[in-house]
PDB file of N, CA and C in Angstrom:
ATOM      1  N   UNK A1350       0.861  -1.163   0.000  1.00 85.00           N
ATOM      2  CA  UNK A1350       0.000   0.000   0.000  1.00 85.00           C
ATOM      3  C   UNK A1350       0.901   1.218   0.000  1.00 85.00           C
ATOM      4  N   UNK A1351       0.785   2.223  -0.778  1.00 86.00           N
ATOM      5  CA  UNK A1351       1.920   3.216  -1.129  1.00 86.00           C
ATOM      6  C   UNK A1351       0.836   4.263  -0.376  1.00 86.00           C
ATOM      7  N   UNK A1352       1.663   5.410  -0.096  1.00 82.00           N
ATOM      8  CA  UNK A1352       1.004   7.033   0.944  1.00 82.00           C
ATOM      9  C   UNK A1352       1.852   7.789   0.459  1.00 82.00           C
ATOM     10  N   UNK A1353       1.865   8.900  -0.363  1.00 77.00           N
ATOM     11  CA  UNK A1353       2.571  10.023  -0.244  1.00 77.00           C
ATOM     12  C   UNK A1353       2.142  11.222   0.944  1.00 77.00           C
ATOM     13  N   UNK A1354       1.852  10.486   2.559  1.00 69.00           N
ATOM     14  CA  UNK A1354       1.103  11.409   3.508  1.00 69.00           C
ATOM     15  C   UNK A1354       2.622  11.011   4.519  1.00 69.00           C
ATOM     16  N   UNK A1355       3.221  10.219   4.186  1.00 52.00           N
ATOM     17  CA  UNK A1355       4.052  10.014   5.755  1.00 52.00           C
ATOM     18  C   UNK A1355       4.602  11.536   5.951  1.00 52.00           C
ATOM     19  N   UNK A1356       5.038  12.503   5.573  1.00 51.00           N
ATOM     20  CA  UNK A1356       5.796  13.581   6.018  1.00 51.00           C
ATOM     21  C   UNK A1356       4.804  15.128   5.481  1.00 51.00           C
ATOM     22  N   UNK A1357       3.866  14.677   5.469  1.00 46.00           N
ATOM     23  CA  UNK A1357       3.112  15.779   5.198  1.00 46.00           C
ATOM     24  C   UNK A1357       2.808  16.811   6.340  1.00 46.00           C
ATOM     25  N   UNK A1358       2.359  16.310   7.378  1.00 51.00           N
ATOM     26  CA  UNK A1358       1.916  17.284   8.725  1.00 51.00           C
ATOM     27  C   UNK A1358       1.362  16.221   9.596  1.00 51.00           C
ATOM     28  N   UNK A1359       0.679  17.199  10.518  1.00 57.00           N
ATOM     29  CA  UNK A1359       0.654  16.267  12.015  1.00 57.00           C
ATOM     30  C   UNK A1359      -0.889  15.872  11.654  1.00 57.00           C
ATOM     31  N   UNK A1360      -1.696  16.157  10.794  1.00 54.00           N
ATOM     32  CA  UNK A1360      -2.960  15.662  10.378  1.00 54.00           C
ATOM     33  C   UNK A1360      -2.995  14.328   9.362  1.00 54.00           C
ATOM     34  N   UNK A1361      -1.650  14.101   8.876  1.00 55.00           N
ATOM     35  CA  UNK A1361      -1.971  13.403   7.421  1.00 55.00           C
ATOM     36  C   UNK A1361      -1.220  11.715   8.710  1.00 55.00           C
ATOM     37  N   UNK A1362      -0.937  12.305   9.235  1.00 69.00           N
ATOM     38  CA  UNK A1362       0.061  10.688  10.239  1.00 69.00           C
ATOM     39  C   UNK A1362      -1.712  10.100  10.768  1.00 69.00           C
ATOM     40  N   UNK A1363      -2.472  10.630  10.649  1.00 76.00           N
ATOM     41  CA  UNK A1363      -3.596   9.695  10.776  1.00 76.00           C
ATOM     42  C   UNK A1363      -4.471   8.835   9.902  1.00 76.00           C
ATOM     43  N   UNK A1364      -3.791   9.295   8.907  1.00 76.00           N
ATOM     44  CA  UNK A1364      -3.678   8.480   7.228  1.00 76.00           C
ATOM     45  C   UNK A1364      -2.932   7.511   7.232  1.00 76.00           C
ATOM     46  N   UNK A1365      -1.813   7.548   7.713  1.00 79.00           N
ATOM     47  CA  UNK A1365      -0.708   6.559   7.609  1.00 79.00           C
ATOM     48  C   UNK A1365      -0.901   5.673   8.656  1.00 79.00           C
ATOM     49  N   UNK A1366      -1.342   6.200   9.836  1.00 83.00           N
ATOM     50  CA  UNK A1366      -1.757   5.241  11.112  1.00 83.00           C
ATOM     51  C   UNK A1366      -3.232   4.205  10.576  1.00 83.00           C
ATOM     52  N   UNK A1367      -4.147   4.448   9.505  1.00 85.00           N
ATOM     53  CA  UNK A1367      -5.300   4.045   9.214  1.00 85.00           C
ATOM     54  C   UNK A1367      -4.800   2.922   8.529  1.00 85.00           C
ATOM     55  N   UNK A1368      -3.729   2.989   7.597  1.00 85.00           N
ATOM     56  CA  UNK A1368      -2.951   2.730   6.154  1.00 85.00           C
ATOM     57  C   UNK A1368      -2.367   1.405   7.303  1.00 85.00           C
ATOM     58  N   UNK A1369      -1.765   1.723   8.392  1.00 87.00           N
ATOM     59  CA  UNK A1369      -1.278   0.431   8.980  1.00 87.00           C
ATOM     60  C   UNK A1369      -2.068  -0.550   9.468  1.00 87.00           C
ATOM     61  N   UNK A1370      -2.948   0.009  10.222  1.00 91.00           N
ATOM     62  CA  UNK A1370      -3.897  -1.064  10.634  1.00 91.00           C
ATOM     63  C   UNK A1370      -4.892  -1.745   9.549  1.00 91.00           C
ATOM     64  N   UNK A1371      -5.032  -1.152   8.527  1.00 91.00           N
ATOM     65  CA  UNK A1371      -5.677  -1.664   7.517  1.00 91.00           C
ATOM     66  C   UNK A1371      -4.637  -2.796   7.089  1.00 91.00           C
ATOM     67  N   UNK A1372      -3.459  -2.880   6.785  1.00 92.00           N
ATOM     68  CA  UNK A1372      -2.564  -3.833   6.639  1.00 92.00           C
ATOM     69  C   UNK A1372      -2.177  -4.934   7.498  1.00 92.00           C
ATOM     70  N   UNK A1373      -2.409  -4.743   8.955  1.00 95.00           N
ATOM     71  CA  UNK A1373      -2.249  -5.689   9.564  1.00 95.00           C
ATOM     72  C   UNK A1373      -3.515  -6.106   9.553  1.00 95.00           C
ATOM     73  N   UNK A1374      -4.859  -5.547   9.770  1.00 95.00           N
ATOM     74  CA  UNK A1374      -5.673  -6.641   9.534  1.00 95.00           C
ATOM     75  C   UNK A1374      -6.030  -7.117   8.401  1.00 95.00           C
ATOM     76  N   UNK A1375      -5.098  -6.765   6.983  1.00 93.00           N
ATOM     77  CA  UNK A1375      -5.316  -7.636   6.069  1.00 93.00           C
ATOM     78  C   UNK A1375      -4.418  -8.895   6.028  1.00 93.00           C
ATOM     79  N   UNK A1376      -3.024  -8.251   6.346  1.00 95.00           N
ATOM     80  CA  UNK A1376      -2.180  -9.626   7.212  1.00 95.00           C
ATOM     81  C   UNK A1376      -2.755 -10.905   7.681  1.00 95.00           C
ATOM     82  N   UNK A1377      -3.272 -10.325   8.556  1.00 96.00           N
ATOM     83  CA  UNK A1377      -4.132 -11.305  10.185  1.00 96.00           C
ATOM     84  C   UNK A1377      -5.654 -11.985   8.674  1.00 96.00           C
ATOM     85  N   UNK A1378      -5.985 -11.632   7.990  1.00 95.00           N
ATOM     86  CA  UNK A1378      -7.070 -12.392   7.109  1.00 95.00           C
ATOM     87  C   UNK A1378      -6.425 -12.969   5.731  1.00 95.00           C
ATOM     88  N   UNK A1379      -5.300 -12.930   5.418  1.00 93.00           N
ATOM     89  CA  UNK A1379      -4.587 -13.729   4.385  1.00 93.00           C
ATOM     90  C   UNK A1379      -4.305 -14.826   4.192  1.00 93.00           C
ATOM     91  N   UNK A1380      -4.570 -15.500   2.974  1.00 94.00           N
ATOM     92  CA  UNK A1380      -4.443 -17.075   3.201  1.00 94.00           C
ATOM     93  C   UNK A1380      -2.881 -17.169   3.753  1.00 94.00           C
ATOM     94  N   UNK A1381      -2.280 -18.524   3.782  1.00 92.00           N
ATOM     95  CA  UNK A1381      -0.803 -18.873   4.313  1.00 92.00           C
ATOM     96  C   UNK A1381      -0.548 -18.511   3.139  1.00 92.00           C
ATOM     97  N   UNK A1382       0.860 -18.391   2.699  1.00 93.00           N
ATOM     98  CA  UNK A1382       1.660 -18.523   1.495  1.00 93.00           C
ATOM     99  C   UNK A1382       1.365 -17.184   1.016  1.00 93.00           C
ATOM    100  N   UNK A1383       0.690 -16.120   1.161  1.00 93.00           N
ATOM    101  CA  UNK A1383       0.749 -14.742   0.214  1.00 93.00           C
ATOM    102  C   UNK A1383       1.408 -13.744   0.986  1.00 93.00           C
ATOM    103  N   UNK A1384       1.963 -12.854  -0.062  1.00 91.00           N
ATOM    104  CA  UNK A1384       3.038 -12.018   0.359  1.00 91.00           C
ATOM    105  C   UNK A1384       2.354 -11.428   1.206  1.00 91.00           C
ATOM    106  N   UNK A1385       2.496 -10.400   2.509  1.00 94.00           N
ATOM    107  CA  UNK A1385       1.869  -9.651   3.483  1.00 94.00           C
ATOM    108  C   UNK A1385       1.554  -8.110   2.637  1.00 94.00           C
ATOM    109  N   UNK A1386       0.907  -8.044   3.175  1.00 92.00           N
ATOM    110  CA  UNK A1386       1.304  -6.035   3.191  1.00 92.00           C
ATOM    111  C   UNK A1386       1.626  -5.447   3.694  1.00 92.00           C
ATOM    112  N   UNK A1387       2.364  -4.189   3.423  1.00 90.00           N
ATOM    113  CA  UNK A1387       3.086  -3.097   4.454  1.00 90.00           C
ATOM    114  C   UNK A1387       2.658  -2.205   3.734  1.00 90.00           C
ATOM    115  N   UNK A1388       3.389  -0.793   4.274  1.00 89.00           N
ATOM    116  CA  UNK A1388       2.924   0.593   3.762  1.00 89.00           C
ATOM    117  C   UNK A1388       4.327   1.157   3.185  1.00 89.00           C
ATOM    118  N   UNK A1389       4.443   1.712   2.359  1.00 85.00           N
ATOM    119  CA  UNK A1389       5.754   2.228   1.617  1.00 85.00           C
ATOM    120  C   UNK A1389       4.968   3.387   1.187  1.00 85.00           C
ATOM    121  N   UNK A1390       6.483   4.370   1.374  1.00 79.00           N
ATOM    122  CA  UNK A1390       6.260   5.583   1.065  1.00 79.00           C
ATOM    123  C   UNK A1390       7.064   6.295  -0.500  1.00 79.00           C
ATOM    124  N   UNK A1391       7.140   6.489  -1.083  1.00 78.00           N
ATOM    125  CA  UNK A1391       8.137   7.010  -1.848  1.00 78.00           C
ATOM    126  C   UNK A1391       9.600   7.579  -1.514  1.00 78.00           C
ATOM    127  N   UNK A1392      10.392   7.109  -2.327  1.00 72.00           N
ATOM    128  CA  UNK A1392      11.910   7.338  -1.801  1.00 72.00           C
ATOM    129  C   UNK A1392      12.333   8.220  -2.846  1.00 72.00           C
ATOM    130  N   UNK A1393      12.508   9.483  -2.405  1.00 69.00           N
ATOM    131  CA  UNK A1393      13.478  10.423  -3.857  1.00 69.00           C
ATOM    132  C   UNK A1393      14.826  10.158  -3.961  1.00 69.00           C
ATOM    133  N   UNK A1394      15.598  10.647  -4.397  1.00 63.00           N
ATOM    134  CA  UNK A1394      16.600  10.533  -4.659  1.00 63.00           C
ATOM    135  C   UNK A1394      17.520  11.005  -3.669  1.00 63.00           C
ATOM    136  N   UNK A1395      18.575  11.010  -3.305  1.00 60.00           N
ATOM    137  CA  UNK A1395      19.263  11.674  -2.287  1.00 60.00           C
ATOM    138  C   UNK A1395      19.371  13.013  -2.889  1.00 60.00           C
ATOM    139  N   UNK A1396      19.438  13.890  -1.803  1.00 63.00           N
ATOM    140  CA  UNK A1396      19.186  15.583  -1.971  1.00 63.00           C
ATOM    141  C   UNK A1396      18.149  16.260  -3.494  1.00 63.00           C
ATOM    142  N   UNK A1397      16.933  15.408  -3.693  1.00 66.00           N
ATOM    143  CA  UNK A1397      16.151  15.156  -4.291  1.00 66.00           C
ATOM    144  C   UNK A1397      14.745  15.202  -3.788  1.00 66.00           C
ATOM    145  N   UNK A1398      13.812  16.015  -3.969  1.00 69.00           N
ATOM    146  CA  UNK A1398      12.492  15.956  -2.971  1.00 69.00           C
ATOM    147  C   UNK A1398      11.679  15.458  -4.168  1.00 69.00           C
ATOM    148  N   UNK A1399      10.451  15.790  -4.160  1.00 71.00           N
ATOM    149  CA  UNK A1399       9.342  15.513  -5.025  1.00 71.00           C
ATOM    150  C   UNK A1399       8.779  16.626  -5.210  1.00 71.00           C
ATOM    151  N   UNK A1400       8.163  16.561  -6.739  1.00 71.00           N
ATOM    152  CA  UNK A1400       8.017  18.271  -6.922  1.00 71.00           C
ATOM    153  C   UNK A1400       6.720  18.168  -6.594  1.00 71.00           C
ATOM    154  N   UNK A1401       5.869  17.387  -6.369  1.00 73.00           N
ATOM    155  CA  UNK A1401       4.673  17.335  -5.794  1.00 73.00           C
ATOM    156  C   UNK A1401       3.917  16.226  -5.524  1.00 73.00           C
ATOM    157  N   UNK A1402       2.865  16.334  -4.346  1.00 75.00           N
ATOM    158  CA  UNK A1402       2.576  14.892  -4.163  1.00 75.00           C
ATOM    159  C   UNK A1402       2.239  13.781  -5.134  1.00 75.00           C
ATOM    160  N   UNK A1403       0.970  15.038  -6.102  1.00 78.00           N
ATOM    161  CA  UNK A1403       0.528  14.123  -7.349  1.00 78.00           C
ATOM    162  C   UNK A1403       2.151  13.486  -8.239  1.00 78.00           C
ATOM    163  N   UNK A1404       3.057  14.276  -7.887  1.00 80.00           N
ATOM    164  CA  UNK A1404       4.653  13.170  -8.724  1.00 80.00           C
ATOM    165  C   UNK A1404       4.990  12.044  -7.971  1.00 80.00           C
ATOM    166  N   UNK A1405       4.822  12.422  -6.671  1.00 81.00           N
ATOM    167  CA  UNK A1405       4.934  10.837  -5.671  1.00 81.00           C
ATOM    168  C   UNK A1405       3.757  10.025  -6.077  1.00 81.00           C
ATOM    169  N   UNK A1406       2.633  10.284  -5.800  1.00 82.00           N
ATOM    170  CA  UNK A1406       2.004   9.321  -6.148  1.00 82.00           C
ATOM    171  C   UNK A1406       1.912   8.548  -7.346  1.00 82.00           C
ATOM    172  N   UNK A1407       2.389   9.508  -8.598  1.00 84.00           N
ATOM    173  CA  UNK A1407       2.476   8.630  -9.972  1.00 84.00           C
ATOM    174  C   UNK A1407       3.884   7.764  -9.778  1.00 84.00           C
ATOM    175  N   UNK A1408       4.783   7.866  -8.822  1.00 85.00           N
ATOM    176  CA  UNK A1408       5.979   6.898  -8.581  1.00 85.00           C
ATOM    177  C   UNK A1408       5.129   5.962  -8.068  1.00 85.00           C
ATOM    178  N   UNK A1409       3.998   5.673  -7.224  1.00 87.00           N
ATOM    179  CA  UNK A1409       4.163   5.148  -6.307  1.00 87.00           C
ATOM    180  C   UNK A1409       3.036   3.983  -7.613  1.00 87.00           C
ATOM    181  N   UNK A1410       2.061   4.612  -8.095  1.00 87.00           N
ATOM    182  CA  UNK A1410       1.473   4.092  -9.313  1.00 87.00           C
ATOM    183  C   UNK A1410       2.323   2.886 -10.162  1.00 87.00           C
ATOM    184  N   UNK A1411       3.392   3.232 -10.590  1.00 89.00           N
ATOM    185  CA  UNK A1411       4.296   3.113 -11.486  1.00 89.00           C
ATOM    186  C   UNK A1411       5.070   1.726 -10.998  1.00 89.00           C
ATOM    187  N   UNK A1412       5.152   1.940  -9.520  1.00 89.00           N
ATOM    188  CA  UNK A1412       5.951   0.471  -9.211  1.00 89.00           C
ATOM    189  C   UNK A1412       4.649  -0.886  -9.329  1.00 89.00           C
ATOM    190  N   UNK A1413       5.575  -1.574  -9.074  1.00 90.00           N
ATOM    191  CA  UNK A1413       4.595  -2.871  -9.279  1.00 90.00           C
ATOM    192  C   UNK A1413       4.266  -3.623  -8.090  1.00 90.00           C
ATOM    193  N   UNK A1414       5.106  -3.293  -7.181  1.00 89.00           N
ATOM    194  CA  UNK A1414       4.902  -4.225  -6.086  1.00 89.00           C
ATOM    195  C   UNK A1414       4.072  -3.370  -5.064  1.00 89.00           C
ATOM    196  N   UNK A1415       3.382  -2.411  -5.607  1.00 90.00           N
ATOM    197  CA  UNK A1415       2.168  -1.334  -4.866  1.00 90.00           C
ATOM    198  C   UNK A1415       1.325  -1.361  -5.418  1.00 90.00           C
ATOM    199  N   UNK A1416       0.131  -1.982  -4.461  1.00 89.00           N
ATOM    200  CA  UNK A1416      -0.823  -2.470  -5.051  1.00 89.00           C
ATOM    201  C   UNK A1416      -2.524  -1.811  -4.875  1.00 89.00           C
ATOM    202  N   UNK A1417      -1.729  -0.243  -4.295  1.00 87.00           N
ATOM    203  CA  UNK A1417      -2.920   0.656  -3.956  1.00 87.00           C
ATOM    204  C   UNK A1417      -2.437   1.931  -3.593  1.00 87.00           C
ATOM    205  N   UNK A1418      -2.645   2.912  -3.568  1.00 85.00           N
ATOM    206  CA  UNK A1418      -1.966   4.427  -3.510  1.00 85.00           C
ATOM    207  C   UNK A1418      -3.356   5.169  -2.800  1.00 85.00           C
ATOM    208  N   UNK A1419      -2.828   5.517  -1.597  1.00 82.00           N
ATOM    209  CA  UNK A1419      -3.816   6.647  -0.950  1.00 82.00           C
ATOM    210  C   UNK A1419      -2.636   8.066  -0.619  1.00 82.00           C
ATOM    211  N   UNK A1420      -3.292   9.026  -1.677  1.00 73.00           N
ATOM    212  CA  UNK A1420      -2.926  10.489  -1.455  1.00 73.00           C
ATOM    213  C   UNK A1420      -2.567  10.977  -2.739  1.00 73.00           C
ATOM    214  N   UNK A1421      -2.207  11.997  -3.064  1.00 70.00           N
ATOM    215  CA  UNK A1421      -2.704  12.704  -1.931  1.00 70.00           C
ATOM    216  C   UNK A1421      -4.041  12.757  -1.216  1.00 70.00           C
ATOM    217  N   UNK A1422      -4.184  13.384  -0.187  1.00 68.00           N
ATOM    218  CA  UNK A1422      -5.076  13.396   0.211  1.00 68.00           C
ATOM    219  C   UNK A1422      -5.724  15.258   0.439  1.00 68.00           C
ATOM    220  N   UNK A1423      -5.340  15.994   0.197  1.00 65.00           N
ATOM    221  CA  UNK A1423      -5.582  17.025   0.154  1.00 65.00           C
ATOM    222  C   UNK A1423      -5.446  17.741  -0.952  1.00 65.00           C
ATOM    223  N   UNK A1424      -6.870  18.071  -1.212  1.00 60.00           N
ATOM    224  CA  UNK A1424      -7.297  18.774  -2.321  1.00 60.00           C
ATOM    225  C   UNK A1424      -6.703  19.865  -3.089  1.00 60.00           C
ATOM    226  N   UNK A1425      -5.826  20.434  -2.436  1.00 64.00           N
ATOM    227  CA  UNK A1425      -5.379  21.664  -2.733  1.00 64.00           C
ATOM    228  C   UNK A1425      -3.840  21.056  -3.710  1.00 64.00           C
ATOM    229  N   UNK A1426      -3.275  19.816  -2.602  1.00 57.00           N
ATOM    230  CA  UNK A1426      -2.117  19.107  -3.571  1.00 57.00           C
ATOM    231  C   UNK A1426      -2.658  18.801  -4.667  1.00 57.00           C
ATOM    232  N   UNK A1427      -3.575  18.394  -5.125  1.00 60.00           N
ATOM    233  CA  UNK A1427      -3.974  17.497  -6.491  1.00 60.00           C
ATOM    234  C   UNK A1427      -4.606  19.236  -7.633  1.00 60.00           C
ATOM    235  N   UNK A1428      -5.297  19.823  -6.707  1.00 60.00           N
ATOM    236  CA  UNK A1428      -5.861  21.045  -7.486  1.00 60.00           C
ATOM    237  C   UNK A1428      -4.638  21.461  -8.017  1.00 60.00           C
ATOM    238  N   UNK A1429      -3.818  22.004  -7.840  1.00 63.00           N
ATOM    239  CA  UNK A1429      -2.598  22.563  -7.545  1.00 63.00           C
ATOM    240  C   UNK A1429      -1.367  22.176  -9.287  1.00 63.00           C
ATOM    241  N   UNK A1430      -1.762  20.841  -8.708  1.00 58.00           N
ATOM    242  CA  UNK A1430      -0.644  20.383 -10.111  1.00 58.00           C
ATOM    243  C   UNK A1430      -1.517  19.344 -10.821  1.00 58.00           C
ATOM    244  N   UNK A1431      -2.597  19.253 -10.893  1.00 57.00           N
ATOM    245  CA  UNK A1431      -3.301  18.649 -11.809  1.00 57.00           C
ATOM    246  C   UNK A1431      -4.666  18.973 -12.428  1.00 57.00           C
ATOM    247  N   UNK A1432      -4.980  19.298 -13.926  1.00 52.00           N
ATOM    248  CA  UNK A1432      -6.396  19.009 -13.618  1.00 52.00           C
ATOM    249  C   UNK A1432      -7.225  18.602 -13.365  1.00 52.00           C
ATOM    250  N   UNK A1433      -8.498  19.266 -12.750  1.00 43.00           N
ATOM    251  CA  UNK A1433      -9.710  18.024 -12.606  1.00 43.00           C
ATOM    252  C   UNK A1433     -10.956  17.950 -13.804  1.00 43.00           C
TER     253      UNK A1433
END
């Protein structure tokens, strides 16, 4: 499960706290033998940020071993650098 919310502010860590427990109890309901889930965030580059969330999240799109993307989550990130 990919989040471009881990370093956003002290409101969005309740996204990421939702994002975990949703994973462990998908963990705890998985047959034996399937890979688990965790939460991954996007990694830039060293001394490299992201020019915006909607660019993290199309990284986070883009990989394969993420198999769901929550965020941004604030309207103003997505208004901002994308149309609607």
């Amino acid at each position: 499960l990919g989040t471009t919310e881990l370093t956003e502010g002290p409101g969005d860590h309740s996204v990421v706290r939702g994002m975990r427990l949703a994973a462990d109890q998908l963990n705890r309901e998985r047959p034996a033998g399937r890979r688990p889930f965790g939460v991954r965030a996007p990694r830039p580059a060293p001394g490299r940020g992201w020019s915006s969330q909607v660019a993290a999240a199309a990284w986070l799109r883009d990989d394969s071993a993420v198999v769901a993307v929550v965020g941004p989550t604030g309207s103003d990130a997505v208004l901002n650098d994308a149309p609607v």
